[in-house]
Coordinates of C-alpha atoms and ligand atoms in Angstrom, one line a residue:
M1412 CA -13.7 -47.6 50.6
A1413 CA -15.9 -45.9 53.0
R1414 CA -14.0 -42.7 52.6
I1415 CA -14.4 -42.6 48.9
R1416 CA -18.3 -43.4 49.4
F1417 CA -18.3 -40.4 51.7
L1418 CA -16.5 -38.2 49.3
L1419 CA -18.9 -39.3 46.5
L1420 CA -22.0 -38.6 48.6
V1421 CA -20.5 -35.1 49.5
L1422 CA -19.9 -34.5 45.6
I1423 CA -23.3 -35.6 44.8
I1424 CA -25.0 -33.4 47.5
F1425 CA -23.0 -30.3 46.4
S1426 CA -23.6 -30.6 42.5
G1427 CA -27.3 -31.1 43.6
V1428 CA -27.2 -27.8 45.7
G1429 CA -25.4 -26.0 43.1
G1430 CA -27.7 -26.8 40.4
G1431 CA -30.7 -26.1 42.7
A1432 CA -29.4 -22.6 43.8
R1433 CA -29.0 -21.9 40.0
E1434 CA -25.5 -20.7 39.8
F1435 CA -24.3 -18.9 36.6
S1436 CA -21.3 -20.0 34.9
R1437 CA -19.2 -17.2 33.3
L1438 CA -18.0 -17.3 29.7
T1439 CA -15.8 -14.9 28.0
G1440 CA -17.4 -14.2 24.8
Q1441 CA -17.3 -11.3 22.2
A1442 CA -19.6 -8.6 20.8
I1443 CA -19.0 -7.4 17.3
I1444 CA -20.4 -4.0 17.2
D1445 CA -20.9 -2.8 13.7
G1446 CA -17.7 -4.6 13.0
E1447 CA -16.0 -3.4 16.2
E1448 CA -14.8 -6.2 18.7
K1449 CA -15.5 -5.9 22.3
K1450 CA -14.7 -8.5 25.1
I1451 CA -18.0 -9.3 26.9
T1452 CA -18.8 -11.9 29.8
I1453 CA -21.8 -14.1 28.9
Y1454 CA -23.5 -16.0 31.9
N1455 CA -24.7 -19.5 31.2
L1456 CA -27.5 -20.8 33.4
G1457 CA -28.6 -24.4 32.6
G1458 CA -27.9 -23.7 28.9
S1459 CA -29.6 -20.4 28.7
F1460 CA -27.6 -17.3 28.1
Y1461 CA -27.6 -14.1 29.8
L1462 CA -25.9 -10.5 29.9
D1463 CA -25.5 -8.3 32.9
I1464 CA -27.6 -5.2 32.3
R1465 CA -24.7 -2.9 32.5
Q1466 CA -22.9 -4.7 29.8
A1467 CA -25.9 -4.8 27.8
A1468 CA -26.0 -0.9 28.2
E1469 CA -22.7 -0.6 26.9
I1470 CA -22.9 -2.8 23.8
Y1471 CA -26.2 -1.1 22.7
K1472 CA -25.1 2.4 23.8
A1473 CA -28.0 2.5 26.2
S1474 CA -28.1 4.6 29.5
I1475 CA -29.5 2.8 32.6
S1476 CA -30.8 4.3 35.7
W1477 CA -31.5 2.2 38.9
R1478 CA -34.7 3.1 40.8
S1479 CA -33.8 1.3 44.2
I1480 CA -37.1 2.3 45.9
A1481 CA -39.2 1.4 42.9
R1482 CA -36.9 -1.8 42.5
K1483 CA -36.8 -1.2 38.8
V1484 CA -34.1 -0.2 36.2
I1485 CA -34.8 2.1 33.3
F1486 CA -32.9 1.1 30.2
S1487 CA -33.1 4.0 27.6
L1488 CA -32.0 4.0 23.9
N1489 CA -33.1 5.3 20.7
N1490 CA -35.6 7.7 22.3
Q1491 CA -37.5 4.6 23.9
E1492 CA -37.5 3.2 27.3
L1493 CA -37.5 -0.4 28.6
V1494 CA -38.4 -1.1 32.3
F1495 CA -36.9 -4.1 33.9
Y1496 CA -37.8 -5.0 37.5
L1497 CA -35.5 -6.7 40.5
D1498 CA -38.4 -8.7 42.0
R1499 CA -40.7 -9.0 39.0
R1500 CA -39.7 -11.0 35.8
R1501 CA -41.0 -9.0 33.2
V1502 CA -40.1 -6.1 30.9
D1503 CA -42.3 -3.1 30.2
F1504 CA -41.8 -1.2 26.8
A1505 CA -43.8 0.9 24.1
H1506 CA -47.1 0.5 26.3
H1507 CA -47.0 -3.1 26.8
R1508 CA -45.7 -5.5 29.3
Q1509 CA -44.0 -9.0 28.6
P1510 CA -42.9 -11.8 30.9
L1511 CA -39.1 -12.1 30.8
D1512 CA -36.6 -14.8 32.2
T1513 CA -34.7 -12.2 34.2
Y1514 CA -32.5 -12.9 37.5
Y1515 CA -31.6 -10.4 40.0
L1516 CA -28.7 -11.8 42.2
D1517 CA -25.9 -10.1 44.3
G1518 CA -26.8 -6.6 43.0
R1519 CA -26.8 -7.8 39.4
L1520 CA -29.6 -7.9 37.0
Y1521 CA -29.2 -10.6 34.4
L1522 CA -31.3 -10.3 31.2
P1523 CA -31.5 -13.1 28.6
V1524 CA -29.6 -12.8 25.3
N1525 CA -32.4 -14.1 23.3
F1526 CA -34.4 -11.1 24.3
F1527 CA -31.7 -8.9 22.8
T1528 CA -31.8 -11.0 19.7
S1529 CA -35.6 -10.8 19.4
E1530 CA -37.5 -8.9 16.8
D1531 CA -39.4 -6.7 19.3
F1532 CA -35.9 -5.7 20.8
S1533 CA -34.5 -4.7 17.2
H1534 CA -37.7 -2.7 16.3
L1535 CA -37.3 -0.9 19.4
S1536 CA -33.5 -0.3 19.6
G1537 CA -32.7 0.0 16.0
W1538 CA -29.9 -2.8 16.6
E1539 CA -30.2 -6.1 15.0
S1540 CA -28.4 -8.8 16.8
T1541 CA -27.5 -12.5 16.5
Y1542 CA -25.8 -14.7 19.1
N1543 CA -23.7 -17.9 18.2
P1544 CA -23.4 -20.0 21.4
E1545 CA -20.6 -22.1 19.8
T1546 CA -18.2 -19.1 19.1
K1547 CA -19.9 -17.1 21.9
I1548 CA -19.9 -14.1 19.3
L1549 CA -22.9 -11.7 19.8
D1550 CA -23.0 -10.0 16.5
V1551 CA -24.6 -6.5 16.6
N1552 CA -25.5 -4.1 13.7
R1553 CA -27.2 -0.9 13.7
I1554 CA -30.3 -1.1 11.2
V1555 CA -29.6 1.5 8.8
N1556 CA -31.9 2.8 6.0
V1557 CA -29.4 5.2 4.4
L1558 CA -26.6 3.1 3.0
A1559 CA -23.0 4.2 2.8
P1560 CA -22.4 6.5 -0.3
R1561 CA -20.8 5.1 -3.2
I1562 CA -18.3 7.1 -4.8
Y1563 CA -17.3 7.3 -8.6
S1564 CA -14.5 9.4 -10.1
Q1565 CA -14.9 9.5 -13.8
K1566 CA -13.1 11.9 -16.2
G1567 CA -14.6 15.3 -15.8
Y1568 CA -17.2 14.4 -13.3
S1569 CA -17.7 12.8 -9.9
R1570 CA -21.0 10.8 -8.7
I1571 CA -22.2 9.9 -5.4
V1572 CA -24.9 7.5 -5.1
V1573 CA -26.7 6.9 -1.9
E1574 CA -29.1 3.8 -1.9
L1575 CA -32.0 4.3 0.9
A1576 CA -33.8 0.9 2.2
E1577 CA -37.1 2.8 2.1
N1578 CA -38.5 6.2 0.6
L1579 CA -37.3 9.1 2.8
S1580 CA -37.9 12.9 2.1
Y1581 CA -35.0 15.0 2.4
S1582 CA -33.9 18.9 2.5
K1583 CA -30.9 20.4 1.3
K1584 CA -28.6 23.0 1.5
S1585 CA -26.1 24.1 -1.1
T1586 CA -23.0 26.5 -1.0
P1587 CA -19.8 26.7 -3.1
A1588 CA -18.0 24.9 -0.3
Y1589 CA -20.2 22.1 0.6
Y1590 CA -23.5 20.4 -0.5
Q1591 CA -25.8 19.1 2.5
V1592 CA -28.8 16.7 2.4
D1593 CA -30.8 15.8 5.4
F1594 CA -32.8 12.4 4.9
L1595 CA -35.6 12.8 7.3
R1596 CA -36.1 9.7 9.7
G1597 CA -32.6 8.5 8.2
K1598 CA -30.5 6.3 10.2
C1599 CA -26.9 5.6 9.1
R1600 CA -23.5 4.1 9.9
Q1601 CA -21.7 7.3 10.7
Q1602 CA -18.5 7.4 8.5
A1603 CA -16.3 10.0 6.6
W1604 CA -14.5 9.2 3.4
E1605 CA -11.6 11.5 2.1
V1606 CA -12.0 11.6 -1.6
R1607 CA -9.8 14.2 -3.1
D1608 CA -10.5 13.3 -6.9
G1609 CA -10.3 17.0 -8.1
L1610 CA -14.0 17.5 -7.6
I1611 CA -14.9 16.0 -4.3
K1612 CA -12.7 16.8 -1.2
E1613 CA -14.7 14.7 1.4
V1614 CA -17.9 12.9 2.0
S1615 CA -19.4 12.3 5.4
L1616 CA -22.5 10.7 6.6
K1617 CA -23.8 11.4 10.3
N1618 CA -26.8 10.9 12.4
R1619 CA -28.1 14.0 13.7
G1620 CA -31.3 13.9 15.9
R1621 CA -33.9 12.3 13.6
T1622 CA -32.1 12.7 10.3
A1623 CA -29.2 11.4 8.5
R1624 CA -26.7 14.1 7.1
L1625 CA -24.7 13.6 3.7
T1626 CA -22.4 16.3 3.4
V1627 CA -20.2 16.5 0.2
Y1628 CA -17.2 19.0 0.5
L1629 CA -16.7 20.5 -2.9
S1630 CA -13.3 21.5 -4.5
E1631 CA -13.1 24.8 -6.4
N1632 CA -13.1 22.9 -9.8
V1633 CA -16.8 22.0 -9.4
R1634 CA -19.0 24.1 -11.7
E1635 CA -22.4 22.5 -11.3
V1636 CA -24.0 19.8 -9.0
R1637 CA -26.9 18.0 -10.4
E1638 CA -29.1 16.0 -8.0
S1639 CA -31.9 13.3 -8.6
Y1640 CA -33.9 11.0 -6.4
E1641 CA -35.6 8.2 -8.0
N1642 CA -36.5 4.6 -6.9
R1643 CA -34.8 5.1 -3.4
Q1644 CA -31.5 6.1 -4.9
F1645 CA -30.1 9.8 -4.2
I1646 CA -27.6 10.7 -6.8
L1647 CA -25.4 13.8 -6.9
T1648 CA -23.2 14.5 -10.0
L1649 CA -20.4 17.1 -9.8
Y1650 CA -19.3 18.4 -13.2
S1651 CA -16.0 20.2 -13.8
A1652 CA -16.4 22.8 -16.5
E1653 CA -15.3 20.9 -19.6
E1654 CA -17.2 17.6 -19.3
M1655 CA -20.6 18.8 -18.5
I1656 CA -22.0 17.7 -21.9
T1657 CA -20.5 14.2 -22.3
A1658 CA -21.3 12.9 -19.0
P1659 CA -23.9 10.2 -19.0
S1660 CA -27.1 11.6 -17.3
T1661 CA -28.6 8.7 -15.6
F1662 CA -26.8 5.9 -13.5
T1663 CA -28.7 3.2 -12.0
I1664 CA -27.6 0.8 -9.3
V1665 CA -29.2 -2.5 -9.8
T1666 CA -29.2 -5.0 -6.7
S1667 CA -30.9 -7.9 -5.9
T1668 CA -32.8 -6.5 -2.9
L1669 CA -34.0 -3.3 -4.4
A1670 CA -36.6 -2.7 -7.0
V1671 CA -35.1 -1.7 -10.5
A1672 CA -36.8 1.4 -12.1
P1673 CA -38.6 0.1 -15.2
S1674 CA -38.2 3.4 -16.9
A1675 CA -34.4 3.4 -16.1
T1676 CA -32.5 5.0 -19.0
P1677 CA -29.2 2.9 -19.8
V1678 CA -25.9 4.6 -19.6
K1679 CA -25.2 6.3 -22.9
K1680 CA -22.0 5.3 -24.6
T1681 CA -20.2 8.3 -25.9
E1682 CA -18.2 6.4 -28.5
P1683 CA -20.1 3.1 -29.2
E1684 CA -17.5 1.7 -31.9
K1685 CA -14.6 1.8 -29.4
K1686 CA -12.9 -1.3 -28.7
K1687 CA -13.8 -2.7 -25.3
I1688 CA -11.2 -3.5 -22.7
R1689 CA -11.5 -7.2 -22.1
L1690 CA -10.5 -8.4 -18.4
V1691 CA -11.2 -11.4 -16.4
I1692 CA -12.6 -11.1 -12.7
D1693 CA -11.8 -14.3 -10.8
A1694 CA -13.9 -15.0 -7.6
G1695 CA -11.4 -17.3 -5.7
H1696 CA -12.4 -20.9 -4.6
G1697 CA -15.9 -22.4 -5.0
G1698 CA -17.6 -25.6 -4.9
D1699 CA -15.6 -28.3 -2.8
D1700 CA -13.0 -25.6 -2.0
P1701 CA -14.5 -23.0 0.4
G1702 CA -11.5 -21.1 1.0
A1703 CA -10.9 -19.5 4.5
I1704 CA -13.9 -20.0 7.0
G1705 CA -14.3 -17.3 9.6
P1706 CA -15.2 -17.8 13.2
N1707 CA -18.7 -17.1 12.6
G1708 CA -18.8 -19.6 9.6
S1709 CA -18.8 -17.2 6.8
R1710 CA -17.1 -19.0 3.7
E1711 CA -14.5 -17.2 1.6
K1712 CA -16.0 -18.5 -1.6
D1713 CA -19.3 -16.7 -1.0
I1714 CA -18.0 -13.3 -0.2
N1715 CA -15.6 -13.5 -3.1
L1716 CA -18.2 -14.4 -5.5
N1717 CA -20.6 -11.7 -4.4
I1718 CA -17.9 -9.1 -4.8
A1719 CA -16.7 -10.5 -8.3
L1720 CA -20.4 -10.3 -9.6
E1721 CA -20.8 -6.7 -8.2
T1722 CA -17.5 -5.8 -9.8
A1723 CA -18.5 -7.3 -13.0
R1724 CA -21.8 -5.5 -13.0
L1725 CA -20.2 -2.2 -12.4
L1726 CA -17.7 -2.6 -15.3
K1727 CA -20.3 -3.8 -17.7
E1728 CA -22.4 -0.9 -17.0
D1729 CA -19.6 1.4 -17.6
G1730 CA -19.7 0.5 -21.1
N1731 CA -15.9 0.2 -21.7
F1732 CA -15.4 -3.0 -20.5
E1733 CA -15.9 -6.5 -21.6
V1734 CA -15.9 -8.8 -18.4
I1735 CA -15.4 -12.4 -18.4
L1736 CA -15.9 -14.2 -15.0
T1737 CA -14.1 -17.3 -14.1
R1738 CA -17.2 -18.4 -12.3
D1739 CA -20.6 -16.9 -11.6
S1740 CA -21.9 -19.6 -9.2
D1741 CA -20.7 -22.0 -6.5
V1742 CA -18.3 -24.3 -8.7
F1743 CA -14.9 -25.7 -8.3
I1744 CA -12.6 -24.6 -11.0
P1745 CA -8.8 -25.6 -10.9
L1746 CA -6.5 -22.7 -10.4
A1747 CA -4.6 -23.3 -13.8
E1748 CA -7.9 -23.2 -15.7
R1749 CA -8.5 -19.8 -14.5
T1750 CA -5.6 -18.2 -15.9
N1751 CA -5.9 -20.5 -19.0
L1752 CA -9.2 -18.8 -20.0
A1753 CA -7.6 -15.3 -19.3
N1754 CA -5.0 -16.3 -21.8
E1755 CA -7.3 -18.0 -24.3
K1756 CA -9.6 -15.0 -24.5
K1757 CA -6.6 -12.7 -24.7
A1758 CA -7.7 -10.6 -21.7
E1759 CA -5.8 -7.3 -20.8
L1760 CA -6.3 -7.7 -17.0
F1761 CA -6.7 -10.5 -14.6
I1762 CA -7.9 -9.8 -11.1
S1763 CA -8.5 -12.5 -8.7
I1764 CA -10.7 -12.0 -5.6
H1765 CA -10.0 -13.4 -2.1
C1766 CA -10.0 -12.9 1.6
N1767 CA -7.3 -13.9 3.8
A1768 CA -6.7 -16.0 7.2
A1769 CA -4.2 -15.8 9.8
F1770 CA -3.6 -17.7 13.0
K1771 CA -3.5 -14.4 15.0
K1772 CA -7.1 -13.4 15.5
S1773 CA -6.1 -9.7 15.6
T1774 CA -4.7 -9.5 12.2
R1775 CA -6.8 -7.5 10.1
G1776 CA -6.7 -5.2 6.9
F1777 CA -6.5 -5.0 3.2
E1778 CA -3.6 -6.5 1.1
I1779 CA -2.8 -6.9 -2.6
Y1780 CA -0.5 -9.1 -4.3
F1781 CA 1.2 -9.5 -7.5
L1782 CA 3.1 -12.6 -8.4
S1783 CA 6.8 -13.2 -8.0
E1784 CA 9.0 -16.2 -7.5
K1785 CA 9.7 -15.6 -4.0
A1786 CA 7.3 -14.2 -1.3
S1787 CA 8.2 -10.8 -0.2
D1788 CA 7.7 -11.2 3.5
P1789 CA 6.9 -14.1 5.8
E1790 CA 3.2 -12.9 6.0
A1791 CA 3.1 -13.0 2.2
A1792 CA 4.4 -16.4 2.3
A1793 CA 1.8 -17.5 4.8
T1794 CA -0.9 -16.4 2.4
E1795 CA 0.8 -18.2 -0.5
I1796 CA 0.5 -21.4 1.2
L1797 CA -3.0 -20.5 2.4
E1798 CA -4.1 -19.6 -1.4
N1799 CA -2.0 -22.4 -3.0
S1800 CA -3.4 -25.2 -0.7
V1801 CA -6.3 -26.2 -3.1
V1802 CA -3.6 -27.6 -5.4
E1803 CA -3.9 -30.8 -3.2
L1804 CA -7.6 -30.8 -4.0
E1805 CA -6.8 -30.7 -7.6
K1806 CA -4.9 -34.1 -7.0
K1807 CA -2.1 -32.7 -9.3
K1808 CA 1.4 -33.6 -8.2
L1809 CA 3.8 -30.6 -8.3
V1810 CA 6.7 -31.3 -10.6
K1811 CA 10.0 -29.2 -10.0
K1812 CA 10.5 -26.8 -12.7
S1813 CA 13.2 -27.6 -15.1
K1814 CA 15.8 -24.8 -16.0
V1815 CA 14.0 -24.0 -19.3
Q1816 CA 10.9 -23.5 -17.3
E1817 CA 12.4 -21.4 -14.9
I1818 CA 13.9 -19.0 -17.5
L1819 CA 10.4 -18.7 -19.3
W1820 CA 8.9 -18.4 -15.9
A1821 CA 11.0 -15.2 -15.3
L1822 CA 10.4 -13.8 -18.6
V1823 CA 6.8 -14.0 -18.0
V1824 CA 7.0 -12.3 -14.6
N1825 CA 9.1 -9.6 -15.6
E1826 CA 7.3 -8.7 -18.8
F1827 CA 4.0 -7.9 -16.6
I1828 CA 5.4 -7.1 -13.2
N1829 CA 5.6 -3.5 -13.4
E1830 CA 2.2 -3.2 -14.9
S1831 CA 0.9 -5.4 -12.3
S1832 CA 2.7 -3.4 -9.4
E1833 CA 1.1 -0.2 -11.0
L1834 CA -2.5 -1.8 -10.8
C1835 CA -1.8 -2.8 -7.3
S1836 CA -1.0 0.7 -6.4
F1837 CA -4.2 2.1 -7.8
M1838 CA -6.0 -0.7 -5.8
T1839 CA -4.4 0.4 -2.4
G1840 CA -5.3 3.9 -3.3
E1841 CA -9.0 3.2 -4.0
I1842 CA -9.8 0.4 -1.5
P1843 CA -8.8 0.9 2.1
P1844 CA -9.9 4.3 2.2
R1845 CA -13.4 3.0 1.3
L1846 CA -13.4 0.4 3.9
Q1847 CA -11.5 2.6 6.5
T1848 CA -9.5 -0.4 7.4
E1849 CA -5.7 -0.9 7.8
N1850 CA -3.9 -0.9 4.6
R1851 CA -1.5 -3.8 4.6
G1852 CA -0.1 -2.6 1.3
V1853 CA 1.3 -4.2 -1.9
R1854 CA 3.0 -7.6 -1.5
Q1855 CA 4.5 -10.3 -3.7
A1856 CA 4.2 -14.0 -3.5
G1857 CA 4.1 -17.1 -5.8
F1858 CA 0.3 -17.6 -6.3
Y1859 CA -0.4 -20.7 -8.6
V1860 CA -3.7 -18.8 -9.7
L1861 CA -1.5 -15.9 -11.2
R1862 CA 1.1 -18.2 -12.7
G1863 CA 1.1 -18.2 -16.3
A1864 CA -1.2 -15.2 -16.8
Q1865 CA -0.1 -13.4 -20.1
M1866 CA -1.3 -10.4 -19.0
P1867 CA -0.9 -7.8 -15.7
A1868 CA -2.5 -10.0 -12.9
V1869 CA -3.3 -9.2 -9.3
L1870 CA -4.7 -11.0 -6.3
V1871 CA -6.9 -8.9 -3.8
E1872 CA -7.1 -9.9 -0.3
C1873 CA -10.0 -8.0 0.6
G1874 CA -9.7 -8.5 4.5
Y1875 CA -9.1 -11.4 7.2
L1876 CA -11.9 -13.6 7.7
S1877 CA -10.2 -14.9 10.6
N1878 CA -10.9 -11.8 12.7
P1879 CA -14.3 -12.0 13.9
G1880 CA -14.7 -7.9 13.4
E1881 CA -13.6 -8.0 9.8
E1882 CA -15.6 -11.1 9.2
A1883 CA -18.7 -9.3 10.3
K1884 CA -17.7 -6.5 8.0
L1885 CA -16.9 -8.8 5.1
R1886 CA -20.3 -10.5 5.1
Q1887 CA -22.4 -7.2 5.0
K1888 CA -23.4 -6.2 1.7
Y1889 CA -22.5 -2.6 1.9
Y1890 CA -19.0 -3.6 2.6
Q1891 CA -18.9 -5.9 -0.2
Q1892 CA -20.0 -3.2 -2.4
Q1893 CA -17.4 -0.6 -1.3
I1894 CA -14.8 -3.3 -2.3
S1895 CA -16.4 -3.6 -5.6
D1896 CA -16.4 0.3 -6.0
G1897 CA -12.7 0.4 -5.1
I1898 CA -11.7 -2.4 -7.6
Y1899 CA -13.7 -0.6 -10.4
N1900 CA -12.2 2.8 -9.7
A1901 CA -8.8 1.4 -9.5
I1902 CA -9.3 -0.5 -13.0
L1903 CA -10.6 2.9 -14.5
K1904 CA -7.5 4.8 -13.3
Y1905 CA -5.0 2.1 -14.4
C1906 CA -6.8 2.1 -17.7
W1907 CA -6.5 6.1 -17.9
R1908 CA -2.7 5.8 -16.9
K1909 CA -2.1 3.3 -19.7
K1910 CA -4.1 5.3 -22.0
L1911 CA -6.3 2.4 -22.8
L1912 CA -9.5 4.7 -22.2
Ligands
ZN2492 ZN1 -8.3 -17.3 -1.2

């Protein structure tokens, strides 16, 4: 008994001393930097979180220089300098100083995470960060004012639309091989897109000093390039010789955050009497059924809806399509009702939009499915289970199909299987290159939402919400727009192939 009491006393003393000396506990966390994952160590001290300055420099692509005599560390990024001190708990930047809860212990300088997530640091660094203590994910995104170009390949002309978050002046250079635009004070996510649509070879966006440079590499078929800049939209239209007169002269991007030109000219329809192609865009899940949920809390149903609404907007603006949405808000709709609607309205295509999830966190990439009785592979089977799980919620008992039903079923599947598979290949040609993500290909599975569709029907799995990096990308507006652009362009190509347009 005395021995136990002694041990207890020792324990109490030691835990007291530990707390007094303010020991850091190490946590393994993750930084998601513009969608790229990086393992990091987060230090917890009494419920506050810290980063080692060396790690912070890696995350924010800063350089650090230790001045041991002056007892300070200079942290340089974005042409700015922040000064941290080893013995003084403060930070100096942009001609002002601010007290800061820093610690210098055993040769390491610890900086509070909430400094990096502050507005001050965002303005200074050009990086916007949020930290979730539950998931230990530090989500870091470059603040950009030049958004990723949106590329549309039409018959006889191609269009590149670059949205700017603010008005920027620009200079340009034009040669037969390329067209180059420098946005002054522009900042962008660097990327290159291989287009090869007969007019555009490649498009790239790069940061060069204090400008963001858009370069469009032209093919020999380009006869003329027209440029316009209005309402923070820079538009390049590349014409091949034949179609110069018929191409609509104005194209407007309407988004919730950017103002719309009151004088914007609507797209001219070349043949107003032509019958429109009717299609159904289905935003997966909704209401009580959130679908997959990402490690940072993103809900599949919200992402699906954004992509569906933007895809519908593009199709409507095109003028050749009549679009029916299964839902345009956060409501629950049973799976069977979605295809019933498409059948009733005699839609010519059914496109269901989803995001995937897997047990393995590293799984990422784009997939597209069409219906079959049996899943094409074990991963497709897992996706099938995930997407069909809502049937439970619908409180419907699954009745085993009768022989007759099976035969009918096979007929329906076979009738549209080739067309569905063709639409799938256009989707894989258009979407993964825009996202620069892994293309996991065309697969088959028995999705309830596609069953009974009396038309070609496909299910798009835009990416894996279970992957923290892909989740961070999927919740970004520019990424969702690129998916919508890909779906729209794939539908166009499919319709041209089928001579529907
Ligand atoms: Zn889903």
